[in-house]
Backbone as a ProteinNet text record, in pm:
[ID]
protein_1_A
[PRIMARY]
GISIKQPRFASGVMTALLGGVLAFGYLELLFQSAAFPLATVALYILAIAAASVGLCLGVLLPLPFIGVCFGVCLATLLGFFLPSIYPNQVPLLSLGLALISALLSIRFRTSMLVLATALEAGAVAGSLVFPNLFLCIVTVIRSETFLPPSTAEDYDYMSAAQSKLFLGTCWGVSSAIILAILACRQQIPPSSRTESAPESLLVRFKSLLRFDKDGVSP
[TERTIARY]
7137.5	7280.1	7353.4	7482.5	7565.7	7612.1	7605.2	7648.9	7723.9	7794.3	7872.5	7833.5	7808.9	7777.6	7902.8	7881.9	7990	8098.3	8064.6	8163.9	8283.2	8263.1	8375.5	8479.3	8432.6	8524.9	8593.4	8518.1	8577.2	8684.1	8659.1	8759.4	8885.2	8869.8	8986	9068.5	9001.3	9073.1	9148.5	9084.3	9150.7	9269.3	9253.3	9364.2	9478.7	9446.2	9550.3	9627.5	9555.7	9622	9710.9	9660	9739.2	9861.9	9845.6	9959.9	10066.4	10023.6	10121	10199.2	10130.7	10198.1	10294.8	10251.6	10339.6	10463.7	10442.8	10557.1	10652.7	10598.4	10683.7	10758.8	10689.9	10752.8	10868.7	10849.9	10954.1	11063.4	11028.1	11130.5	11212.8	11162.8	11238	11371.7	11376	11502.5	11607	11561.1	11655.8	11709.1	11622.7	11664	11735	11727.4	11799	11949.9	11994.1	12138	12188.3	12097.4	12139.7	12207.1	12309.3	12386.8	12336	12263.4	12223.7	12106.7	12100.1	12000.6	11857.2	11837.8	11703.1	11640.1	11700.8	11646.9	11507.9	11488.8	11358.2	11251.5	11288.8	11192.7	11154.2	11252.7	11223.2	11137.4	11159.1	11078.7	10932.4	10906.7	10768.9	10704	10780.9	10726.4	10684.9	10767.8	10734.3	10614	10605.4	10490.1	10361.3	10367.7	10249.2	10213.3	10314.2	10287.8	10221.5	10269.6	10207.4	10064.3	10039.3	9902.4	9812.3	9864.9	9785.7	9750	9846.1	9817.8	9712.8	9726.9	9628.1	9489.9	9481.4	9352.2	9285.4	9362.5	9306.7	9261.7	9343.3	9306.8	9185	9177.3	9063.2	8932.7	8938.2	8817.2	8775.6	8872.8	8840.6	8798.6	8865	8837.7	8809.6	8691.8	8665.7	8653.1	8599.5	8570.8	8695.7	8797.1	8911.6	8991	9001.7	9088.1	9025.1	8892.3	8830.5	8878.1	8876.3	8925.2	9073.6	9150.3	9294.9	9325	9256.1	9277	9241.3	9130.6	9091.1	9190.7	9233.3	9325.8	9459.9	9515.3	9644.8	9634	9527.1	9510	9489.3	9410.5	9388	9517.4	9594.7	9721.3	9819	9821.4	9910.1	9868.2	9736.7	9688.8	9720.6	9706.5	9743	9892.9	9972.5	10116.8	10160.3	10073.7	10105.5	10104.8	10028.4	10008.3	10073.1	10100.3	10160.5	10310.9	10365.5	10511.8	10581.9	10701.1	10778.9	10847.2	10789.7	10841.4	10946.7	10917.2	11011.6	11006.6	11110.9	11113.3	11002.7	10957	10856.9	10723.8	10690.9	10564.1	10446	10462.4	10352.8	10328	10432.1	10404.2	10337.6	10381.5	10318.3	10175.3	10151.5	10015.6	9927.2	9984	9908.4	9871.3	9964.7	9936.8	9824.5	9830.1	9726.1	9589.6	9583.2	9455.2	9402.7	9493.2	9448.6	9382.9	9441.1	9381	9245.6	9237.7	9111.2	9004.9	9043.1	8947.2	8902.9	8993.7	8955.4	8848.3	8858.4	8755.7	8626	8636.1	8515.4	8444.8	8521	8459.3	8361.4	8375	8279.1	8141.9	8141.7	8014.8	7966.1	8057.8	8021.6	8084	8038.6	8100.4	8079.6	7954.7	7925.6	7993.6	7986.7	8048.7	8200.1	8261.9	8406.8	8445.7	8363.5	8391.8	8382.6	8282.7	8266.2	8381.5	8420.1	8529.2	8663.1	8686.8	8811.7	8814.7	8701.1	8694.4	8720.4	8663	8683.5	8830.3	8895.7	9036.1	9127	9108.8	9197.1	9167.5	9040.6	9007.3	9054.4	9047.9	9099.9	9250	9321.4	9466.6	9500	9425	9449.8	9418.6	9304.8	9267.9	9367.2	9408.8	9507.3	9641.8	9681.3	9809.5	9804.7	9687.2	9675.1	9687.7	9637.3	9647.2	9785.3	9832.7	9964.1	10048.6	10131.7	10210.5	10300.8	10341.1	10426.6	10353.6	10221.6	10147.2	10183.9	10202.6	10242.5	10379.7	10472.7	10605.4	10598.2	10509.9	10496.4	10432.7	10336.3	10274.9	10379.5	10465.4	10569.4	10665.9	10705.2	10798.5	10733	10603.9	10534.2	10523.7	10496.3	10488.4	10622	10731.5	10864.2	10916.3	10834.2	10873.5	10999.3	11005.6	11116.7	11073.6	11169.1	11141	11113.4	11000.7	10963.3	11038.9	11107.8	11181.4	11125	11043.3	10984.4	11090.6	11071.9	11169.7	11181.9	11304.5	11326.9	11280.6	11259.5	11218.5	11068.2	10992.7	10847.8	10811.8	10742.6	10709.6	10612.1	10523.5	10422.3	10482.6	10606.5	10665.1	10787.2	10811.1	10925.3	10910.4	10787.8	10765.3	10733.8	10741.4	10708.2	10831.6	10833.9	10934.6	10888.6	10974.8	10937.8	10818.9	10816.8	10705.7	10575.9	10583.5	10463.5	10408.1	10494.2	10447	10384.6	10436.2	10378.4	10238.7	10220.2	10087.9	9993.2	10045.4	9962.9	9913.8	10003.3	9964.6	9869.7	9891.6	9797.8	9660.1	9654	9524.9	9457.5	9534.8	9478.5	9420.2	9488.3	9436.6	9305.7	9301.6	9179.9	9064.1	9090.6	8984.3	8935.2	9026.4	8986.4	8900.3	8936.6	8857.8	8719.7	8712	8581.6	8494.2	8554.5	8477.3	8426.8	8512.3	8468.9	8355.3	8365.4	8259.5	8130	8138.7	8018.6	7955.7	8040.8	7988.6	7915.2	7971.7	7905.3	7772.4	7768.9	7644.5	7539.9	7582.9	7487.5	7430.7	7509.6	7461.1	7348.5	7347.6	7242.7	7110.4	7116.3	6994.1	6919.3	6981.4	6915.6	6820.9	6695.9	6602.9	6650.8	6629.7	6676	6616.2	6490.2	6427.1	6496.9	6539.1	6606.6	6747.1	6807.3	6941.4	6936.3	6834.6	6830.6	6760.5	6678.8	6605.2	6698.5	6704.3	6791.8	6729.5	6810.6	6763.9	6657.8	6674	6568.1	6435.5	6439.6	6315.9	6245.6	6322.2	6260.7	6200.9	6268.5	6213.4	6086.5	6082	5962.9	5844.7	5870.1	5762	5708.6	5795.6	5751.1	5672	5716.1	5646.4	5506.1	5492.4	5361.3	5269.5	5325.9	5243.6	5194.1	5278.4	5234.8	5125.3	5138.1	5034.1	4902.8	4911.9	4791.9	4726.6	4807.9	4754.6	4682.1	4740	4676.7	4547.9	4543.7	4425.2	4312.6	4343.3	4237.3	4206.8	4302.9	4281.9	4308.1	4349.6	4383.2	4515.3	4578.2	4706.8	4686	4762.9	4744.3	4773.1
6273.9	6256.7	6314.8	6286.8	6336.6	6477.1	6565.1	6703.2	6748.8	6859.4	6916.6	7062.7	7102.3	7241.6	7327.7	7451.9	7547.9	7489	7457.9	7396.2	7486.1	7617.9	7707.5	7700	7697.3	7686.2	7550.1	7444.4	7310.6	7302.9	7368	7370.6	7443.4	7552.7	7624.8	7542.4	7469.9	7387.6	7274.8	7210.4	7100.5	7150	7263.6	7317.6	7361.6	7416.4	7454.5	7332.5	7225.7	7104.1	7044.9	7042.9	6989.5	7075.2	7207.4	7296.1	7282.7	7269.4	7253.9	7123.9	7014.4	6885.1	6884	6939.1	6942.5	7028.2	7144.5	7230.9	7163.3	7098.5	7030	6915	6839.7	6723.1	6758.6	6858.4	6891.2	6980	7067.4	7154.1	7083.5	6972.5	6902.1	6853.6	6814.7	6769.1	6880	7003.3	7114.5	7148.5	7138.1	7178.4	7066.6	6943.5	6834.9	6851.7	6908.7	6928	7058.6	7139.5	7267.5	7243.2	7322.4	7303.2	7387.6	7494.9	7582.5	7521.4	7543	7474.2	7522.4	7639.7	7691.8	7644.7	7544.8	7496.7	7435.7	7361.5	7299.6	7405.1	7510	7618.1	7687.4	7713.5	7776.3	7686.4	7554.6	7460.5	7467.1	7468	7474.2	7609.2	7715.5	7846.9	7850.7	7796	7792.7	7702.1	7592.7	7503.5	7572.6	7648.1	7723	7832.1	7897.8	8000.5	7940	7822.3	7755.2	7714.8	7671.5	7636.7	7759.8	7873.3	7996.8	8038.2	8025.7	8056.1	7959.5	7832.2	7734.5	7762	7808.9	7844.4	7956.7	8057.9	8170.5	8126.1	8045.2	7999.5	7908.9	7822.5	7732.2	7803.4	7910.3	7986.1	8071.5	8131.1	8216.9	8137.4	8024.9	7944.2	7800.2	7774.6	7638.7	7533.3	7570.7	7469.3	7397	7466.3	7388.2	7321.2	7386.9	7332.4	7214.1	7201.6	7079	6959.1	6974.4	6866.5	6842.4	6947.9	6932.3	6851.5	6882.4	6808.7	6661.7	6635.8	6495.8	6422.7	6485.3	6419.8	6389.2	6484.6	6463	6355.8	6361.1	6261.1	6121.7	6111.4	5980.9	5925.3	6010.6	5964.9	5922.2	5993.8	5956.4	5824.3	5805.5	5678.8	5562.9	5584.4	5479.8	5451.8	5554.6	5535.4	5438.7	5416	5318	5175.6	5150.5	5015	4990.8	5097.8	5081	5058.9	4967.3	4948.7	5068.5	5096.8	5209.2	5167.1	5212.4	5175.4	5274.8	5403	5505.5	5621	5702.1	5812.7	5914.7	5975.2	6082.4	6035.7	5908.2	5862.7	5914.9	5925.3	5977.2	6126.5	6211.6	6352.2	6368.8	6290.6	6301	6249.5	6141.5	6090.4	6188.8	6253.4	6354.7	6471.8	6513	6624.7	6589.7	6470.2	6431.1	6417.3	6349.6	6333.5	6465.8	6555.8	6686.7	6767.3	6764.1	6835.9	6777.2	6643.8	6579.5	6605.9	6594.4	6616.1	6761.9	6854.3	6996	7023.8	6959.5	6975.7	6907.6	6789.7	6718.8	6787.7	6862.6	6930.2	7038.2	7089.1	7188.8	7125.2	6998.5	6928.8	6855.3	6793.5	6714.2	6778	6894.9	6970.6	6902.6	6864.5	6806.8	6672.1	6587.2	6454.9	6466.4	6557.1	6573.8	6628.9	6718.2	6773.6	6667	6582.1	6475.5	6376.4	6336.1	6239.8	6297.9	6425.3	6488.7	6502.8	6535.5	6545.7	6411.7	6305.6	6172.9	6131	6160.1	6120.5	6197.6	6329.3	6408.6	6382.7	6373	6343.4	6203.6	6109	5976.1	5975.5	6058.3	6068.7	6128.1	6230.1	6291.9	6193.6	6124.8	6028.3	5912.4	5864.1	5756.4	5797.8	5923.3	5972.3	5987.9	6016.8	6025.8	5888.8	5786.3	5650.8	5590.3	5607.8	5557.2	5675	5732.6	5850.7	5827.3	5703.6	5675.9	5694.9	5705	5727.1	5860.6	5963	6093	6085	6015.7	5999.5	5922.3	5823.1	5744.8	5827.9	5912.3	6000.3	6092.9	6148.6	6239.6	6167.1	6046.3	5971.3	5928.5	5896.5	5860.2	5980.9	6098	6219.7	6247.7	6222	6245.3	6126.8	6021.9	5900.5	5838.4	5834.7	5772.4	5639.9	5566.4	5440.1	5466.6	5415.1	5436.8	5339.5	5394	5314.1	5343.6	5253.8	5279.8	5278.4	5356.3	5356.9	5218.3	5176.1	5043.2	5033.6	5149.2	5147.6	5131.1	5135.6	5121.9	4975.3	4945.5	4807.3	4747.8	4830.8	4779.9	4737.6	4773	4745.4	4653.5	4597.1	4508.5	4382.2	4337.3	4212.8	4236.7	4360.8	4394.1	4443.6	4415.1	4475.8	4615.2	4687.1	4822.8	4820	4722.9	4714.2	4675.9	4582.3	4541.4	4653.6	4728.8	4839.3	4948.4	4969.1	5067	5024.5	4897.2	4847.5	4854.9	4826.7	4832.5	4974.3	5072.4	5210.6	5260.7	5219.8	5257.3	5200	5075.3	5015.3	5089.1	5130.1	5207.9	5339.8	5405	5529.5	5503.2	5399.1	5367.9	5333.1	5254.9	5218.9	5342	5427.6	5549.8	5639.3	5650.9	5731.3	5671.3	5537.7	5472.7	5495.4	5494.3	5520.2	5663.5	5758.1	5897.9	5915	5850.1	5858.6	5798.1	5687.6	5627.3	5718.3	5787.2	5880.7	5996	6048.5	6156.4	6109	5984.1	5931.1	5911.2	5865	5844	5975.5	6080.4	6210.7	6262.3	6224.6	6270.9	6199.7	6083.8	6008.5	6058.8	6145.9	6199.5	6310.3	6307.4	6413.4	6548.6	6653.8	6786.8	6832.2	6795.8	6842.5	6786.8	6658.6	6599.6	6653.3	6704.4	6763	6903.4	6980.2	7119.8	7140.4	7046.2	7063.2	7041.4	7137.7	7127.8	7037.9	6995.8	6906.9	6970.9	7097.5	7158.7	7168	7197.1	7207.9	7073	6965.8	6834.5	6792	6822.6	6790.5	6869.9	6996	7078.4	7022.6	6976.3	6917.9	6792	6708	6586.6	6619.4	6721.2	6759.7	6812.1	6889.8	6939.6	6826	6727.3	6614.6	6534.8	6521.8	6452.3	6528.5	6661.4	6742.4	6731.9	6730.9	6719.2	6582.3	6480.5	6346.7	6337.9	6400.7	6397.1	6478.6	6582	6670.5	6608.5	6556.4	6507	6360.4	6288.3	6147	6060.2	6122.7	6049	6098.5	6017.5	6056.3	6151.1	6259.4	6353.8	6289.9
19119.4	19108	19227.7	19232.9	19342.6	19309.8	19406.4	19388.4	19511.6	19498.9	19606.7	19622	19745.7	19772	19754	19711.9	19689.8	19599.3	19474.9	19384.7	19356.1	19354	19327.2	19439	19562.9	19676.2	19677.1	19645.8	19639.6	19531.2	19417.2	19311.5	19357	19429.8	19480.4	19577.6	19667.4	19765.2	19695.4	19598.6	19527.8	19445.5	19379.3	19301.1	19392.1	19508.7	19604.2	19652.7	19684	19730.2	19621.4	19499.2	19389.4	19361.7	19361.7	19338.6	19445.1	19571	19678.8	19668.5	19634.3	19623	19504.4	19390.6	19273.9	19300	19363.1	19392.8	19490.6	19591.8	19688.9	19623.4	19538.7	19478	19386.3	19301.8	19204.8	19263.8	19357.2	19416.2	19522.8	19574.1	19677.7	19624.8	19498	19439.2	19437.2	19413.9	19410	19548.3	19649.4	19783.9	19858.1	19810.1	19877.3	19866.4	19755.9	19737	19797.1	19850.9	19909.7	20044	20070.2	20192.4	20308.9	20281.6	20391.4	20466.5	20599.5	20683.6	20662.4	20602.8	20583.5	20452.2	20390.2	20263	20281.2	20389.9	20413.7	20437.5	20510.8	20536.2	20406	20321.6	20192.9	20104.8	20113.6	20035.2	20077	20205.3	20253.2	20220.7	20226	20191.8	20044.6	19958.4	19816.3	19789.4	19862.6	19845.5	19889.3	19998.1	20043.7	19944	19888.2	19787.3	19663.5	19621.2	19507	19538.3	19660.8	19700.1	19699.5	19740.3	19739.4	19597.1	19506.8	19366.4	19310.8	19346	19301.5	19355.8	19479.4	19536.8	19459.2	19425.7	19349.5	19210.8	19143.8	19009.5	19012.7	19112.6	19121.8	19150.2	19228.6	19258	19139	19070.6	18957.5	18834.1	18809.3	18689.4	18731.4	18785.2	18835.4	18727	18610.4	18508.5	18457.4	18406.4	18357.5	18469.4	18584.9	18688.9	18760.4	18756.8	18808.4	18727.6	18594.6	18509.3	18523.6	18541.8	18559.8	18685.6	18794.6	18919.4	18902.3	18835.6	18814.8	18726.2	18618.3	18527.1	18592	18666.4	18731.3	18839.2	18918.4	19024.7	18966.1	18859.8	18798.2	18738	18671.1	18614.3	18723.5	18833.9	18944.8	19005.7	19022	19076.6	18982.2	18853	18756.6	18759.4	18791.7	18798.8	18907.6	19008.6	19111.7	19056.4	18951.4	18902.2	18765.7	18690.5	18559.1	18571.5	18494.7	18497.5	18433.4	18483.3	18431.6	18301.6	18190.8	18059.3	18011.6	18025.2	17981.3	18081.1	18087.2	18183.7	18155.6	18264.1	18257.8	18198.2	18213.2	18158.5	18240.6	18372.4	18455.3	18430.9	18422.8	18388	18252.2	18152.9	18020.9	18023.4	18096.2	18110.7	18186.1	18287.9	18362.7	18273.5	18189	18099.1	18001.9	17945.3	17850.6	17915.5	18031.4	18099.7	18153.3	18192.1	18241.1	18129.7	18011.2	17898.5	17859.8	17853.9	17818.3	17925.2	18051.9	18160.4	18168.2	18136.3	18136.7	18031.7	17915.4	17812.2	17853	17914	17956.4	18072.9	18153.8	18268.8	18225.7	18104.9	18055.5	18035.3	17992.6	17967.8	18092	18165	18283.1	18406.8	18440.3	18549.3	18684.6	18715.4	18846.2	18864.9	18763	18774	18791.2	18716.8	18726.6	18863.7	18918.2	19050	19157.8	19149.1	19248.2	19240.9	19121	19105.8	19152.1	19117.3	19161.6	19313.8	19372.4	19518	19584.5	19529.2	19586.5	19577.4	19464.7	19449.1	19544.2	19552.2	19638.7	19786.3	19822.4	19962.3	20000.2	19906.3	19934.4	19955	19879	19897.9	20034.2	20074.6	20205.7	20318.3	20308.2	20412.1	20417	20300.7	20299.4	20355.2	20329.4	20382.6	20533.8	20588.2	20734	20799.4	20732	20786.6	20758.6	20635.3	20594.8	20547.7	20633.9	20595.1	20474.1	20450.1	20334.3	20202.2	20206	20082.9	20020.5	20101.5	20046.8	19981.1	20045.4	19986.6	19855	19850.9	19728.5	19617.3	19651.1	19550.7	19490.4	19574.8	19526.2	19433.2	19469.8	19384.7	19253	19256.3	19132.7	19041	19097.4	19016.3	18947.9	19017.8	18961.5	18881.7	18867.5	18793.4	18852.6	18984.5	19054.3	19115.9	19162.5	19230	19377.2	19424.3	19563.7	19653	19751.4	19848.7	19986.6	20040.9	20172.6	20281.2	20386.3	20495.7	20558.7	20584.6	20641.7	20785.5	20851.7	20991	21007.5	20897.5	20907.5	20928	21035.9	21067.3	20966.3	20911	20818.9	20685.6	20657.5	20526.7	20535.4	20652.1	20665.7	20582.2	20563.3	20490.9	20343.3	20297	20159.7	20085.3	19956.9	19871.8	19831.4	19760.4	19718	19622.2	19530.6	19435.4	19506	19601.2	19672.9	19758.8	19824.5	19906.6	19820.8	19700.4	19608.8	19565.4	19533	19498.6	19617.6	19735.4	19856.4	19882.6	19870.2	19894.3	19786	19660.6	19555.7	19579.2	19627.3	19660.1	19774.5	19872.7	19984.3	19935	19843.5	19787	19712.2	19631.1	19557.7	19648.7	19753.4	19847.4	19922.7	19964.9	20035	19945.9	19819.4	19726.4	19705.5	19697.9	19682.2	19805	19922.9	20044.9	20046.9	20008.3	20003.3	19902.6	19787.7	19687.5	19739.3	19813.6	19872	19977.2	20055.1	20155.4	20087.8	19980.1	19907.2	19848.5	19802.1	19747.2	19856.1	19973.7	20082.9	20134.5	20132.7	20179.1	20091.7	19964.1	19874.6	19899.8	19968.6	19993.9	20115.6	20196.2	20315.5	20273.4	20316.1	20277.5	20326	20247.9	20289	20420.8	20448.9	20571.8	20694.4	20687.6	20802.3	20819	20710.7	20722.2	20779	20738.3	20777.9	20911.3	20952.5	21076.7	21193.9	21284.6	21400	21505.8	21600.4	21706.2	21795	21841.2	21922	21848.1	21717.7	21642.1	21632.3	21609.4	21600.5	21733.9	21844.6	21975.7	22003.6	21958.2	21979.2	21901.2	21780	21699.9	21766	21819.2	21887	22013.7	22085.7	22208.6	22177.4	22070.5	22030.2	21987.8	21919.1	21878	21997.5	22101.4	22222.2	22293.8	22300.4	22363	22286.1	22153.8	22072.9	22090.4	22109.7	22131.6	22265.5	22370.6	22500.7	22502	22421.4	22421.6	22340.7	22224.8	22136.7	22160.8	22214.9	22239.4	22120.5	22009.3	21887.5	21838.3	21760.3	21705.4	21590.8	21575.4	21465.5	21332.4
[MASK]
++++++++++++++++++++++++++++++++++++++++++++++++++++++++++++++++++++++++++++++++++++++++++++++++++++++++++++++++++++++++++++++++++++++++++++++++++++++++++++++++++++++++++++++++++++++++++++++++++++++++++++++++++++++++++

C-alpha cells in the first residue's frame, strides 16, 4: 500500500496549512471593512498564528486531525461542483465530513493520511499554476459567489460558474497526479532509493574489474 514517511510531521504541516487558510478566509471579511492601513498586515499575522497553532495540534494529535483535514478538503472540493441550495452549506458539510473522517482515521490512518496529503498538495500545486484557485477556495469556504478578476486573460471567455468548475477540476486533477506520484514512489525498490550515486558507481567499477580478472561475468 501507499504510505508516507514521518506521518506525524505530515499531519502537522497539513493542519497548519488548513488552519492558516481558514483563518485567512473568515477573518478577511472583518479586515476588509477596516479603515487603518495595517489591517492587511494584522490579517497575515493572525493567519500565521493560526497556522502555528494548527502545526502544534497536528503534531501532538495526528489521528483526529488527519481526518479533519481530509474531511474539510473533500467538502471544499465538493463545494466547487454542488449548487448553492442554502447558506453555509459548505461549512456544515465540512463539519460533518470532518467528524466522520476523524473517526475513520483511527481505523484507516495510513489511507486517510495519503488522501489528505493528495488533496492539500493538489490545492497548493493548483494555486501555483492558477492563482485564482486560492481565491475560489476562500469564497467556497465562506459560501460566497466566486467572481474571477476581469483582468485575468484565462477567464475572459468564462462565466463565474464556468471558471469555478474549471478551477475545481484543476484541483481534482492536481490531487490525482499527486496521488499517482505517491503510488509510483512505493514501486521503487528501497535499495535503489537509498543507494547513493557514488556507491552505485563503485559497485559497477568493481564488477568490471572482476570481469577483467576472471574473464567471466560475476
